[in-house]
Amino acid sequence: MANFMPVHTAVLRRPPESARFDPGLPALEDWDMWLRLARDHRYRFVHVPEPTVVYHRIASEASMVGATVGDGHALAQFGTLTEQMWCRWPARTPKAQHFRLYIAVMYWHSLARLAAGHALSDQYFQRCAAEIAAVWHGERSETGLRQRIIDSIKETADVAHAA
């Protein structure tokens, strides 16, 4: 549905040559690799519920998400790339197809905020992804999810603006 697994999620000793990063992708090459490993090479992944690594992100450093928080063009390009990934890797279940719409809601409302001259927080993607993942895993109700996504975008932007 979306790229929630960072590139440093796993270490593979001998990945198949055809499962390596696609150098033709400007971003999301890690997500493409995970999908190729799972779908074409039958790799199976297991979620480990406790943290096994600490990841520090420096807000002032360039990042994929950082480029999209203040630049509508960069965010639109990223949304278009996500759609291309969805075409490359069609949803296999109605649930996955359904949840992709929530990712689209996130992009549309984030773009609308930028177009209206409002800032986005560098935490908007993580907050929205957490809301969507909680529903996907049955931890929260789907009722009101669209509004929680919109509120997460607005709340994180308002906090960033106040700081």
JSON list of C-alpha atoms in Angstrom, two decimals, residues 26-28 64-86 103-104 106-115 120 124:
[
{"chain": "A", "resi": 26, "resn": "PRO", "atom": "CA", "xyz": [14.49, 8.40, -8.44]},
{"chain": "A", "resi": 27, "resn": "ALA", "atom": "CA", "xyz": [13.09, 7.25, -5.05]},
{"chain": "A", "resi": 28, "resn": "LEU", "atom": "CA", "xyz": [11.18, 4.30, -3.56]},
{"chain": "A", "resi": 64, "resn": "MET", "atom": "CA", "xyz": [12.93, 12.17, 0.86]},
{"chain": "A", "resi": 65, "resn": "VAL", "atom": "CA", "xyz": [10.25, 13.41, 3.25]},
{"chain": "A", "resi": 66, "resn": "GLY", "atom": "CA", "xyz": [12.09, 16.64, 3.99]},
{"chain": "A", "resi": 67, "resn": "ALA", "atom": "CA", "xyz": [12.02, 17.65, 0.33]},
{"chain": "A", "resi": 68, "resn": "THR", "atom": "CA", "xyz": [8.23, 17.34, 0.24]},
{"chain": "A", "resi": 69, "resn": "VAL", "atom": "CA", "xyz": [7.22, 19.32, 3.34]},
{"chain": "A", "resi": 70, "resn": "GLY", "atom": "CA", "xyz": [7.61, 22.74, 1.77]},
{"chain": "A", "resi": 71, "resn": "ASP", "atom": "CA", "xyz": [7.68, 22.07, -1.94]},
{"chain": "A", "resi": 72, "resn": "GLY", "atom": "CA", "xyz": [4.39, 21.25, -3.62]},
{"chain": "A", "resi": 73, "resn": "HIS", "atom": "CA", "xyz": [6.15, 20.24, -6.83]},
{"chain": "A", "resi": 74, "resn": "ALA", "atom": "CA", "xyz": [8.37, 17.73, -4.98]},
{"chain": "A", "resi": 75, "resn": "LEU", "atom": "CA", "xyz": [5.34, 16.34, -3.12]},
{"chain": "A", "resi": 76, "resn": "ALA", "atom": "CA", "xyz": [3.37, 16.03, -6.37]},
{"chain": "A", "resi": 77, "resn": "GLN", "atom": "CA", "xyz": [6.31, 14.20, -8.00]},
{"chain": "A", "resi": 78, "resn": "PHE", "atom": "CA", "xyz": [6.50, 11.84, -5.04]},
{"chain": "A", "resi": 79, "resn": "GLY", "atom": "CA", "xyz": [2.75, 11.19, -5.24]},
{"chain": "A", "resi": 80, "resn": "THR", "atom": "CA", "xyz": [3.09, 10.47, -8.96]},
{"chain": "A", "resi": 81, "resn": "LEU", "atom": "CA", "xyz": [5.94, 8.06, -8.26]},
{"chain": "A", "resi": 82, "resn": "THR", "atom": "CA", "xyz": [3.77, 6.30, -5.68]},
{"chain": "A", "resi": 83, "resn": "GLU", "atom": "CA", "xyz": [1.05, 5.89, -8.32]},
{"chain": "A", "resi": 84, "resn": "GLN", "atom": "CA", "xyz": [3.65, 4.47, -10.72]},
{"chain": "A", "resi": 85, "resn": "MET", "atom": "CA", "xyz": [4.67, 1.97, -8.06]},
{"chain": "A", "resi": 86, "resn": "TRP", "atom": "CA", "xyz": [1.02, 0.98, -7.63]},
{"chain": "A", "resi": 103, "resn": "ILE", "atom": "CA", "xyz": [-2.45, 7.19, 1.05]},
{"chain": "A", "resi": 104, "resn": "ALA", "atom": "CA", "xyz": [-3.99, 9.19, -1.80]},
{"chain": "A", "resi": 106, "resn": "MET", "atom": "CA", "xyz": [-2.80, 11.99, 2.55]},
{"chain": "A", "resi": 107, "resn": "TYR", "atom": "CA", "xyz": [-1.16, 13.27, -0.65]},
{"chain": "A", "resi": 108, "resn": "TRP", "atom": "CA", "xyz": [-4.22, 15.27, -1.78]},
{"chain": "A", "resi": 109, "resn": "HIS", "atom": "CA", "xyz": [-4.66, 17.02, 1.54]},
{"chain": "A", "resi": 110, "resn": "SER", "atom": "CA", "xyz": [-0.93, 17.66, 1.95]},
{"chain": "A", "resi": 111, "resn": "LEU", "atom": "CA", "xyz": [-0.82, 19.20, -1.52]},
{"chain": "A", "resi": 112, "resn": "ALA", "atom": "CA", "xyz": [-3.90, 21.29, -0.74]},
{"chain": "A", "resi": 113, "resn": "ARG", "atom": "CA", "xyz": [-2.19, 22.69, 2.37]},
{"chain": "A", "resi": 114, "resn": "LEU", "atom": "CA", "xyz": [0.93, 23.57, 0.41]},
{"chain": "A", "resi": 115, "resn": "ALA", "atom": "CA", "xyz": [-1.14, 25.13, -2.38]},
{"chain": "A", "resi": 120, "resn": "LEU", "atom": "CA", "xyz": [3.81, 20.81, 6.46]},
{"chain": "A", "resi": 124, "resn": "TYR", "atom": "CA", "xyz": [3.24, 14.47, 8.61]}
]
